[in-house]
Every structure is written in structure tokens, then in C-alpha cells.
Amino acid sequence: MTTLVQTRPRLSPFTAEATFINRSFLHSVRDVEALLMAVVLPVMLMLMFTFIFGNAIDPSGGYVDYVVPGIILLCAGFGASSTAISVSRDMTTGIIDRFRTMPLRSGAVLTGHVVASLARNLFATGVVIAVALLVGFRPVASPLEWLGVFAIVGLYILAITYLFAAIGLAASTPDAASGYGFILLFLPYISSAFVPVETMPGWLQWIAENQPITPVIETIRGLLMHTPIGDSAWLAVVWCLGIIAVSVVWGAWLFRRKAGRR
Amino acid sequence: MTLAIDARGLRKRFGRTDVLAGLDLAVPAGTVFALLGPNGAGKTTTINILTTLVQADAGTAHVAGFDVAAEPEEVKRRISLTGQSAAVDEVLTGTENLVMMGRLSGLGRTEARTRAAELLERFGLTDAATRRVGTYSGGMRRRLDLALSLILALPVVFLDEPTTGLDTRSRQELWSVIRSLADAGTTVFLTTQYLEEADRLADRIAVLDNGRIAAEGTADELKARIGGDVVELRDAGGELLVELPTDGTVHGLRAAIDELDRRAASGAPGVSVTIRRPSLDDVFLAITAGGSPATPSADGLARPELIESK
């Protein structure tokens, strides 16, 4: 009788990752509301900052050139925050235990969510830039600098997505995950995204200058508009890699600890 | 006899509670084994340890010949788990769920599609194949859930309360699938709260109580442990007034009938007495209510205070 039963074959490399990426893509495409939010909201914000606040902040009409990098990061934050909800949903339904009792690399499910988030947000970034160009955004970047912009935006998306994935693992319910994520989305406002740091009160300046968003913004702005970058570029890279490292270690620990618990 | 599951002295403590307090299990390959127990008895913890999700604090467990703690990857290659909450992806369709699991089980794209179609057919889900699982009824989800565990014919399948929340028809359909699995050589380890399920399905049954196996055997062996028949007293409307187990002797039966007189107005109009074979329920209650089961007391009554209803 035992000859009829079979053992799971060993998977070829990256089959699991590819399967989970495909799954997360299907999730992204089918969650129409979230997809619309991820694209429409940043566009609305940009139009609001350009046409409503823009002239008050910078009467010369050049505010759109200043604000685009901030909108891009804000948009990436919104898009990535849904990763926390997806991960939390996986953890709180039984599906994660099914995956965990299969011979799969433990991070493969998360890789799926992260890659889908990266693709989703790079697409949204493209839409934001396209709309920005329509409303008068005039960047002076060379093709190589554009490449740099997408590289640093991609790195930032990865960092914040990994962080949101870890938050999704830590949260007890998808609703809680969405709540924690909200705090992170506030961070761009306390940076050089919308107004120069020098215009803030002293204590807030210190926060704004020493948080990860500011160097990322200054790097993107420097590449697009040729404003001085200084040490922002390497600070941005160090911040992003640091966030990824911490999130991956924290996430892996949570993933192990939560096995078999719901 | 090869053992598909061999667990010895499993212990697990959560906080101050001993969920498992020295659990022993021996499940022969190719059989259906039911772990029976009230809520909180440690059924799911047992499954979690055997499926490598949770580490035991003490004791050893071998599944399909491999140590769950030392060689979890080898164990994982030989088992599948259908947990208590339906482990399905609600955003994907039935087909997509099965194809995903097929790919994760090492099937090629075409192979995975073929297998998905076969399983949808077998579980009566063909019509719903292209619908998102979010729109499925509870019974359909549970069927898909089980189908996802059966992509490959693996040596050991774990089912944690597989029919909880299902209607009678779906339950019976699942039962026939589970039986056919065992007939094809798969060992099925299931937990259940339904005694009928264990009775109908399982080759062997273990009753889990307070983190230990309180009794183990075939359904008949367990029923025999409680001794003889059960005497029931019902009122004119058929409502159960008292039921008492007996030890199977004439003396025991007489003692039980005397006891009925003492406890209820057995002479009232319309009140009738019946004698029936003990059910697994009687066994279960006798065992899990504490103390040693089926030990007839001096008057021939096996713990009547535990089994009295009303």
C-alpha cells in the first residue's frame, strides 16, 4: 500500500518565490480600491499642494518643482502600507500554517508581498511623475540621474515595505496593522518634503534633519533639480539599508515566534 | 507494523498551563486515527507539534519515520496540514488556489492545472472553479481546503477538526474522501469533537483529556470499557429523564432499575424504560469527566452521577 504514496519533490530554485510573487500580483490587481487609492491619492495631494498651498508657500509658482520628491515618497508610503495588511491577513488566517508545514524557505511568502509592493509603487511613482510633468514640473535631470532617482526611490520603497511587512507580522489583526502603519505615513510631513527644514521650530528641525525621509528627499531633489546633495545620498542609502536589515531580522524573529499561534 | 506517527512523552506548557503532560501516540501507517477531546484538551497543540509548527518542551515525535524536531524538512516533505480555520486564499479563485499549491508542491504548470481540475471535480467545485473563494460558502471553503491538502498523495495527512461547521451532507462527503485516502495508503490523523465522526471514520480513537491520552482503542473497544448497556428513562413526551450505565450483569441491571426508582417518578403515566448499547458519547463523558473510566462501583453502577442528564 505504501508504494502509492509519494514524497514532495524538491522544488527548483525560486519556484516558491515566483509562485508567491504571482500570488501577490494577483492580490494587488484585484484589490481595485487599494490600487486606486495608491495612485489617485498621491495625484490629488500633488494637485492640492501645487494649486492650493503652492502659491502661498512659494509665490513664484515654482513650488511644484520643490514638492514632487515629497509626493513620490508619500505615495510610496501609502502603497507600501497595504503590505502590512496583506501580511497580517496571511498570519491571522490559517494559510500561513499550511505554507509553514511545507518544505519552503520561510521568507518566500514575504518575498512575494515585497516584490509586488515594489512593482505597484514604482508604477504609482511613474504616474505621479507623469502628472507632475503635466502640471508644470520641469526637472533638469540627465538620463543617468533619472536612473539614480528610480534606484533611490526603489530602495526607499523596499525599506518601507520590509518595515510594513514586519509591522504586519507584529500586529495582532489586519486592522491593527493598518493603524500602526498610519503613524509611519506621518513622517514625510516632518521632513524637507513640503517646506524647507529651516522654517520649522528648532526642536522640530532636529527631528526633521535626523530622520530617514529628509536625506532621501534631498537626494531625489538634487538629482532632479540639481540642488546640492551633499552627504544626503550616502545617508539615504545607509538609512534604507539599515531599515531593511532591522526589519528583516525583526520579521524573521516574529515569523518564527508566531508559528502555530493565532 | 510500521508506525506513521510515533510520539512519546510529549510535553508542552503555555504560561502556567500544562497543555500536554506526557502524551504518547502510536499510529500505524495507512490507518485513520482520531484524536478526540473537549475544547482546550490540547488537540491542536498536538497537531502543531506533529506538523513541526511548534516545538515540544519534552518528549520525542517521529512522523513518517523522521524526528519532527531534528529533521523538520524531511517531515514536511511527507505531510500536509488542513488546519482549523480554512487555509484558503480568498482573493484567488478555486482553480488559482489549487494551481498555486500545485506549483508549491513541485508540479509543472500544466500538471498543476490538470490536478486542479481533477480535484475540483472530485470535490464538486467545478462550477465554482473560476469564482473567487471569498464568495464560497463555508462548506465549499472546507472542501477546497481539504483538496489543497490532497494535491499529492502524501504519506501522512493531518486534519484539525475537518468537518466543524459543515452540514450533514458535506460532512458525509468528506468522510468518504477521508476513507478513500486511507484505502490508498495515506495515514490520516484527525481531531474531532464529533464522536459520530470518530466512530464512523477512525480505525483507532484516542481520547485526550488534561494533556494525556485517557483511553485508546477501536470504537468497539472503547465502548466495551464502559461495561454493559445503558438504561434510559423517558417521560411521555420522549424526553430523557435519567440514563444510567450498567456493568452488563443481571445484578447491575437490577441495581440500575432500582436506582431509577429512587431518582425519578418511574411509575408516572407514560414513563418508559429502554435499554440500549452504550454510545461513544457515554464513553467520552465517562472518561473526560475525570477519574478512572468504566469502573463499576460496588452497586454495579458505573459512575452514574457523571452520566445523568437533567
XYZ file of C-alpha atoms in Angstrom:
572
model
C 0.000 0.000 0.000
C 2.738 2.440 0.950
C 4.049 2.408 -2.600
C 1.087 4.525 -3.666
C 2.069 7.467 -1.507
C 4.669 9.951 -2.646
C 7.128 12.389 -1.100
C 7.142 16.076 -2.046
C 9.783 16.611 -4.718
C 12.459 19.222 -4.040
C 11.482 22.489 -5.705
C 13.727 24.019 -8.300
C 15.294 27.280 -7.086
C 12.924 30.253 -6.834
C 9.800 28.256 -7.776
C 8.282 29.136 -4.412
C 9.309 32.786 -4.707
C 7.933 33.022 -8.254
C 4.658 31.425 -7.153
C 4.259 33.798 -4.217
C 5.148 36.829 -6.343
C 2.460 35.765 -8.796
C 0.000 35.387 -5.911
C 0.760 38.841 -4.523
C 0.457 40.378 -8.008
C -2.998 38.857 -8.364
C -3.862 40.279 -4.947
C -2.647 43.744 -5.953
C -4.508 43.765 -9.243
C -7.759 42.510 -7.695
C -7.809 44.902 -4.783
C -9.061 47.648 -7.061
C -9.826 50.093 -4.261
C -6.336 49.867 -2.786
C -4.812 50.231 -6.236
C -6.897 53.321 -6.948
C -6.005 54.764 -3.557
C -2.313 54.170 -4.202
C -2.458 56.164 -7.442
C -5.308 58.641 -7.017
C -4.415 59.841 -3.527
C -0.862 60.990 -4.317
C -2.083 62.660 -7.500
C -4.768 64.501 -5.521
C -2.190 65.506 -2.925
C 0.101 66.829 -5.608
C -2.657 68.850 -7.237
C -3.615 70.166 -3.805
C -0.074 71.181 -2.875
C 0.555 72.720 -6.284
C -2.662 74.656 -6.824
C -3.996 75.299 -3.294
C -0.975 75.661 -0.984
C 1.650 76.139 -3.678
C 1.248 79.841 -4.339
C 1.089 80.672 -0.648
C 4.296 78.743 0.083
C 6.203 79.930 -2.987
C 4.530 82.833 -4.835
C 6.995 82.498 -7.734
C 4.996 79.454 -8.940
C 7.935 77.059 -8.683
C 6.549 75.043 -5.773
C 5.741 72.058 -7.979
C 9.469 71.629 -8.643
C 10.064 71.561 -4.903
C 7.233 69.258 -3.850
C 7.430 66.356 -6.340
C 10.056 64.314 -4.435
C 7.939 64.578 -1.280
C 4.809 63.415 -3.098
C 6.728 60.455 -4.523
C 7.741 59.318 -1.024
C 4.294 59.957 0.405
C 2.882 57.846 -2.392
C 5.372 55.047 -1.744
C 4.356 55.069 1.904
C 0.664 54.727 1.090
C 1.316 51.962 -1.392
C 3.600 50.040 0.925
C 1.287 50.302 3.928
C -1.082 47.792 2.352
C 1.759 45.251 2.666
C 1.261 45.326 6.451
C -2.400 44.452 5.961
C -1.683 41.647 3.461
C 0.977 40.105 5.689
C -1.211 40.372 8.760
C -4.102 38.768 6.880
C -1.856 35.842 5.921
C -0.743 35.447 9.514
C -4.210 35.569 11.054
C -5.854 33.134 8.642
C -4.768 29.543 8.590
C -2.949 29.836 5.282
C 0.418 30.628 6.832
C 0.414 27.352 8.784
C -0.195 25.472 5.571
C 2.813 27.163 3.966
C 4.900 26.586 7.083
C 4.218 22.861 7.086
C 5.546 22.651 3.517
C 9.266 22.465 2.742
C 9.541 26.109 1.624
C 12.047 28.789 2.532
C 10.322 30.649 5.327
C 10.685 34.087 3.791
C 9.242 33.140 0.393
C 5.708 34.336 1.219
C 7.082 37.695 2.338
C 9.230 37.980 -0.775
C 6.021 37.745 -2.796
C 4.440 40.638 -0.896
C 7.599 42.757 -1.076
C 8.159 42.322 -4.808
C 4.508 43.071 -5.563
C 4.714 46.206 -3.419
C 7.859 47.325 -5.234
C 6.205 46.896 -8.627
C 2.975 48.570 -7.502
C 4.755 51.577 -6.060
C 7.192 52.074 -8.910
C 4.170 52.153 -11.189
C 2.467 54.709 -8.939
C 5.688 56.737 -8.901
C 5.625 56.777 -12.692
C 2.042 58.041 -12.654
C 2.916 60.778 -10.152
C 5.840 61.960 -12.278
C 3.719 61.931 -15.430
C 1.007 64.033 -13.781
C 3.662 66.335 -12.327
C 5.069 66.951 -15.799
C 1.555 67.859 -16.979
C 1.091 70.484 -14.248
C 4.402 72.222 -14.868
C 7.108 70.124 -13.200
C 10.359 70.835 -15.092
C 13.185 68.585 -13.893
C 16.691 69.093 -15.278
C 17.973 65.550 -14.693
C 20.083 63.649 -17.229
C 19.076 60.070 -18.134
C 21.693 58.761 -15.709
C 20.302 60.950 -12.955
C 16.793 59.683 -13.716
C 18.143 56.178 -13.244
C 19.551 57.326 -9.912
C 16.133 58.712 -8.957
C 14.414 55.400 -9.632
C 17.172 53.498 -7.832
C 16.847 55.579 -4.664
C 13.029 55.555 -4.842
C 13.150 51.763 -5.319
C 15.475 51.384 -2.344
C 13.185 53.548 -0.221
C 10.138 51.509 -1.305
C 11.955 48.293 -0.383
C 12.914 49.675 3.022
C 9.450 50.902 3.914
C 7.811 47.754 2.505
C 10.033 45.497 4.623
C 9.213 47.650 7.617
C 5.482 47.420 6.898
C 5.814 43.651 6.390
C 7.396 43.352 9.845
C 4.627 45.542 11.289
C 2.121 43.205 9.658
C 3.817 40.281 11.400
C 3.803 42.063 14.747
C 0.181 43.254 14.608
C -2.469 41.030 16.111
C -5.089 41.815 13.439
C -5.126 43.382 9.953
C -6.940 46.395 11.437
C -4.194 46.918 13.993
C -1.610 46.623 11.215
C -3.337 49.377 9.292
C -3.399 51.549 12.442
C 0.325 51.220 13.175
C 1.087 51.980 9.556
C -0.681 55.303 9.830
C 1.986 56.648 12.204
C 4.698 55.975 9.633
C 2.753 57.793 6.937
C 3.020 60.947 9.001
C 6.804 61.001 8.817
C 7.166 62.778 5.421
C 5.403 65.867 6.810
C 8.164 66.324 9.400
C 10.899 66.449 6.775
C 12.040 68.672 3.962
C 9.314 67.158 1.734
C 6.891 70.089 1.744
C 8.683 73.012 3.370
C 12.381 73.680 3.960
C 13.526 72.381 7.335
C 14.833 75.870 8.293
C 11.252 77.187 8.516
C 10.380 74.801 11.369
C 10.825 75.470 15.124
C 14.253 74.449 16.426
C 13.286 71.200 18.187
C 11.336 70.027 15.139
C 14.266 70.918 12.891
C 16.395 68.446 14.795
C 13.843 65.662 14.194
C 13.392 66.625 10.548
C 17.118 66.645 9.872
C 17.817 63.347 11.584
C 15.055 61.181 10.200
C 15.404 58.976 7.105
C 12.950 60.820 4.837
C 14.953 64.062 4.616
C 18.163 62.621 3.083
C 16.097 60.528 0.636
C 14.123 63.648 -0.397
C 17.246 65.790 -0.696
C 18.923 63.144 -2.864
C 15.938 62.871 -5.208
C 15.553 66.641 -5.351
C 19.262 67.058 -6.048
C 19.168 64.555 -8.892
C 16.011 66.035 -10.437
C 16.593 69.767 -9.860
C 20.379 69.935 -9.325
C 20.026 71.314 -5.795
C 23.037 70.489 -3.566
C 23.013 66.848 -2.422
C 25.973 66.913 -0.043
C 26.132 63.825 2.163
C 22.389 63.148 1.709
C 22.968 60.394 -0.862
C 25.023 58.087 1.292
C 22.937 58.943 4.366
C 19.838 57.923 2.415
C 21.405 54.620 1.356
C 22.612 53.864 4.887
C 19.177 54.673 6.360
C 17.377 52.450 3.825
C 19.779 49.524 4.195
C 19.601 49.902 7.974
C 15.797 49.829 7.953
C 15.840 46.767 5.685
C 18.329 44.949 7.947
C 16.403 45.704 11.135
C 13.048 44.793 9.541
C 14.347 41.521 8.121
C 15.851 40.422 11.457
C 12.788 41.542 13.409
C 10.446 39.994 10.834
C 12.274 36.655 10.810
C 12.119 36.548 14.602
C 8.387 37.337 14.620
C 7.739 34.802 11.872
C 9.339 32.011 13.928
C 7.771 33.096 17.208
C 4.260 33.234 15.828
C 4.294 29.750 14.311
C 1.230 27.770 15.235
C -0.396 30.698 17.080
C -3.397 32.653 16.032
C 3.710 -2.838 11.553
C 5.179 0.499 10.508
C 4.215 3.470 12.601
C 3.358 6.635 10.683
C 3.261 8.624 13.897
C 5.198 7.668 16.990
C 5.113 10.170 19.831
C 6.465 9.568 23.295
C 6.130 11.648 26.404
C 5.243 14.909 24.626
C 5.004 17.859 26.956
C 4.069 21.424 26.206
C 3.476 24.244 28.632
C 1.998 27.622 27.742
C 2.485 30.038 30.615
C 1.372 28.192 33.735
C -0.769 25.619 31.955
C 0.452 22.177 31.006
C -1.310 21.738 27.687
C 0.340 18.380 27.067
C 1.501 16.419 30.077
C 3.276 13.392 28.657
C 1.400 12.394 25.527
C 2.054 9.038 23.852
C 0.711 8.138 20.427
C 1.298 5.253 18.046
C -0.469 5.405 14.707
C 0.048 2.530 12.262
C 0.678 3.553 8.643
C -2.336 3.576 6.351
C -4.935 3.920 9.088
C -7.339 6.658 10.145
C -6.648 7.832 13.670
C -8.989 10.152 15.538
C -7.882 12.280 18.463
C -10.960 13.081 20.464
C -11.222 15.625 23.209
C -13.134 18.582 24.593
C -12.160 22.139 23.672
C -8.841 23.078 25.198
C -7.749 19.489 25.721
C -4.621 20.027 23.621
C -5.739 18.599 20.263
C -4.438 21.483 18.167
C -1.219 21.700 20.179
C -0.638 18.014 19.436
C -1.151 18.637 15.708
C 1.103 21.708 15.826
C 3.934 19.666 17.340
C 3.498 16.757 14.938
C 3.448 19.107 11.929
C 6.640 20.939 13.079
C 4.853 24.235 13.755
C 5.603 24.160 17.473
C 8.449 22.565 19.409
C 7.588 20.283 22.299
C 9.168 21.126 25.664
C 9.965 17.458 26.229
C 9.432 14.100 24.571
C 10.043 12.906 21.024
C 7.855 12.547 17.972
C 8.536 10.748 14.717
C 6.296 11.351 11.726
C 6.709 9.220 8.594
C 9.921 7.939 10.133
C 11.580 11.304 10.822
C 12.091 13.210 14.044
C 9.955 16.364 13.961
C 12.473 18.350 15.990
C 15.694 17.120 14.355
C 14.586 16.726 10.726
C 11.593 19.024 10.215
C 12.301 19.477 6.483
C 12.086 15.705 5.874
C 8.839 15.579 7.856
C 7.421 18.498 5.854
C 8.113 16.631 2.612
C 5.783 13.871 3.763
C 2.842 15.612 5.409
C 0.083 18.064 4.720
C -1.996 20.017 7.200
C -5.581 21.190 6.994
C -5.940 23.446 9.977
C -8.975 24.522 11.910
C -9.668 27.761 10.073
C -9.952 27.282 6.337
C -6.464 27.894 4.945
C -7.562 29.193 1.564
C -6.732 32.373 -0.294
C -9.968 34.322 -0.519
C -8.793 36.700 -3.229
C -7.867 33.893 -5.627
C -10.305 31.600 -7.421
C -10.671 27.927 -6.606
C -8.521 26.977 -9.571
C -5.851 29.553 -8.723
C -5.654 28.278 -5.145
C -5.112 24.720 -6.342
C -2.643 25.689 -9.071
C -0.639 27.753 -6.572
C -0.473 24.844 -4.162
C 0.372 22.502 -7.042
C 3.297 24.707 -8.060
C 4.465 24.861 -4.439
C 4.249 21.069 -4.380
C 6.627 20.821 -7.322
C 4.155 20.251 -10.167
C 4.762 21.878 -13.539
C 2.315 24.482 -14.855
C 0.277 22.058 -16.991
C 0.438 19.303 -14.406
C -0.789 21.698 -11.730
C -3.739 22.776 -13.914
C -4.714 19.156 -14.658
C -4.523 18.219 -10.997
C -6.549 21.300 -10.025
C -9.323 20.325 -12.457
C -9.349 16.743 -11.121
C -9.650 17.867 -7.518
C -12.328 20.469 -8.278
C -14.321 17.721 -9.963
C -13.818 15.295 -7.085
C -14.962 17.857 -4.513
C -17.921 19.127 -6.546
C -16.408 22.565 -7.080
C -16.104 22.572 -10.860
C -18.925 25.101 -11.245
C -17.234 27.450 -8.790
C -13.741 26.964 -10.221
C -13.413 30.469 -11.653
C -15.099 32.263 -8.771
C -13.125 33.976 -6.033
C -13.046 31.896 -2.877
C -14.335 34.917 -0.929
C -17.755 34.167 -2.448
C -17.736 30.475 -1.384
C -20.000 29.068 1.319
C -18.460 27.571 4.459
C -18.866 24.048 3.144
C -17.261 24.893 -0.215
C -14.292 26.514 1.534
C -13.784 23.477 3.702
C -13.889 21.192 0.661
C -11.377 23.347 -1.183
C -9.256 23.423 1.956
C -9.129 19.650 2.015
C -8.486 19.485 -1.730
C -5.450 21.735 -1.213
C -4.028 19.113 1.138
C -4.512 16.347 -1.394
C -2.553 17.642 -4.379
C -0.003 14.923 -3.784
C -0.750 11.546 -2.211
C 1.465 12.188 0.806
C 2.206 9.584 3.481
C 0.546 11.475 6.363
C -2.348 13.939 6.295
C -3.314 15.979 9.371
C -6.867 17.272 9.632
C -7.719 19.537 12.540
C -11.490 19.337 13.061
C -12.129 18.875 9.336
C -15.915 18.891 9.449
C -16.613 21.540 12.085
C -19.357 23.825 10.806
C -20.366 21.607 7.901
C -23.867 20.409 7.149
C -24.634 16.715 7.281
C -24.308 16.154 3.556
C -20.935 17.885 3.213
C -19.720 16.059 6.283
C -20.605 12.688 4.829
C -18.924 13.588 1.545
C -15.747 14.484 3.415
C -15.920 11.255 5.354
C -15.941 9.217 2.181
C -12.948 11.185 0.850
C -11.036 10.616 4.087
C -11.814 6.902 3.988
C -10.622 6.612 0.416
C -7.370 8.339 1.370
C -6.627 5.667 3.917
C -7.571 2.988 1.408
C -4.930 4.411 -0.929
C -2.270 4.129 1.762
C -2.254 7.590 3.340
C -2.273 7.786 7.117
C -4.956 10.207 8.295
C -4.621 11.870 11.690
C -7.684 13.877 12.558
C -9.009 15.671 15.575
C -12.684 15.977 16.189
C -15.277 16.869 18.750
C -17.856 14.743 16.991
C -17.997 11.264 18.403
C -20.029 10.022 15.485
C -17.227 11.123 13.197
C -14.632 9.172 15.129
C -16.967 6.192 15.341
C -17.676 6.099 11.620
C -14.278 7.045 10.300
C -11.448 6.034 12.545
C -9.694 2.704 12.815
C -8.448 3.774 16.214
C -9.548 6.503 18.577
C -7.636 8.186 21.377
C -9.401 10.308 23.967
C -7.323 13.284 25.063
C -8.014 14.689 28.485
C -5.903 17.058 30.545
C -2.953 16.707 28.194
C -2.791 12.929 28.333
C -4.307 10.045 26.424
C -7.075 8.885 28.756
C -8.154 5.954 26.620
C -7.200 4.487 23.276
C -8.550 1.723 21.090
C -11.107 0.916 18.429
C -14.598 2.331 18.849
C -15.825 -1.077 19.992
C -13.012 -1.485 22.490
C -13.782 1.918 23.969
C -17.480 1.148 24.193
C -16.671 -2.154 25.872
C -14.710 -0.291 28.530
C -17.829 1.297 29.880
C -19.252 -2.140 30.544
C -22.770 -3.119 29.652
C -25.841 -1.442 28.284
C -27.290 1.898 29.231
C -30.703 2.118 30.846
C -32.768 5.132 29.887
C -35.900 6.508 31.479
C -38.056 8.734 29.286
C -41.262 10.641 30.036
C -44.461 10.525 27.994
C -43.093 13.071 25.547
C -39.947 11.018 24.936
C -37.817 13.465 26.946
C -34.864 11.789 28.666
C -35.263 11.815 32.460
C -32.331 9.679 33.625
C -29.805 7.436 31.941
C -27.586 5.003 33.779
C -24.854 2.727 32.535
C -24.699 -0.844 33.780
C -21.860 -3.328 34.016
C -23.643 -5.861 31.838
C -24.639 -8.243 34.633
C -28.182 -9.065 35.768
C -27.297 -7.706 39.171
C -26.065 -4.484 37.648
C -29.206 -4.048 35.543
C -31.426 -4.637 38.592
C -29.418 -2.133 40.608
C -29.744 0.408 37.834
C -33.510 -0.028 37.652
C -33.759 0.348 41.438
C -31.706 3.499 41.119
C -34.156 4.825 38.508
C -36.967 4.387 41.036
C -35.075 6.391 43.598
C -34.273 9.230 41.228
C -37.417 9.778 39.222
C -41.092 9.031 39.276
C -40.676 5.975 37.110
C -44.232 4.913 37.853
C -45.771 8.100 36.465
C -48.119 7.695 33.478
C -46.388 7.411 30.141
C -42.883 6.990 31.568
C -40.995 4.240 29.762
C -37.694 2.460 30.155
C -35.300 1.465 27.351
C -32.052 -0.455 27.330
C -29.505 0.478 24.661
C -25.887 -0.217 23.729
C -23.531 2.438 25.051
C -22.589 5.128 22.551
C -19.206 6.714 22.198
C -20.766 9.728 23.928
C -21.178 7.686 27.082
C -17.559 6.606 26.886
C -16.376 10.120 26.203
C -18.291 11.643 29.078
C -17.233 8.911 31.460
C -13.584 9.357 30.528
C -13.290 13.106 30.235
C -15.352 13.866 33.333
C -12.350 12.751 35.363
C -11.339 9.752 37.408
C -10.940 6.249 36.091
C -13.493 5.296 33.476
C -15.755 2.334 33.486
C -15.002 1.161 36.948
C -18.291 -0.172 38.186
C -18.872 0.732 41.802
C -19.960 -1.827 44.372
C -23.607 -1.438 43.461
C -22.920 -2.199 39.818
C -23.288 1.370 38.584
C -20.508 2.914 36.568
C -20.269 6.480 37.865
C -23.967 7.219 37.375
C -23.567 10.776 38.691
C -21.438 11.635 35.674
C -23.767 10.398 33.018
C -27.064 11.572 34.322
C -28.755 14.082 32.133
C -31.186 16.656 33.522
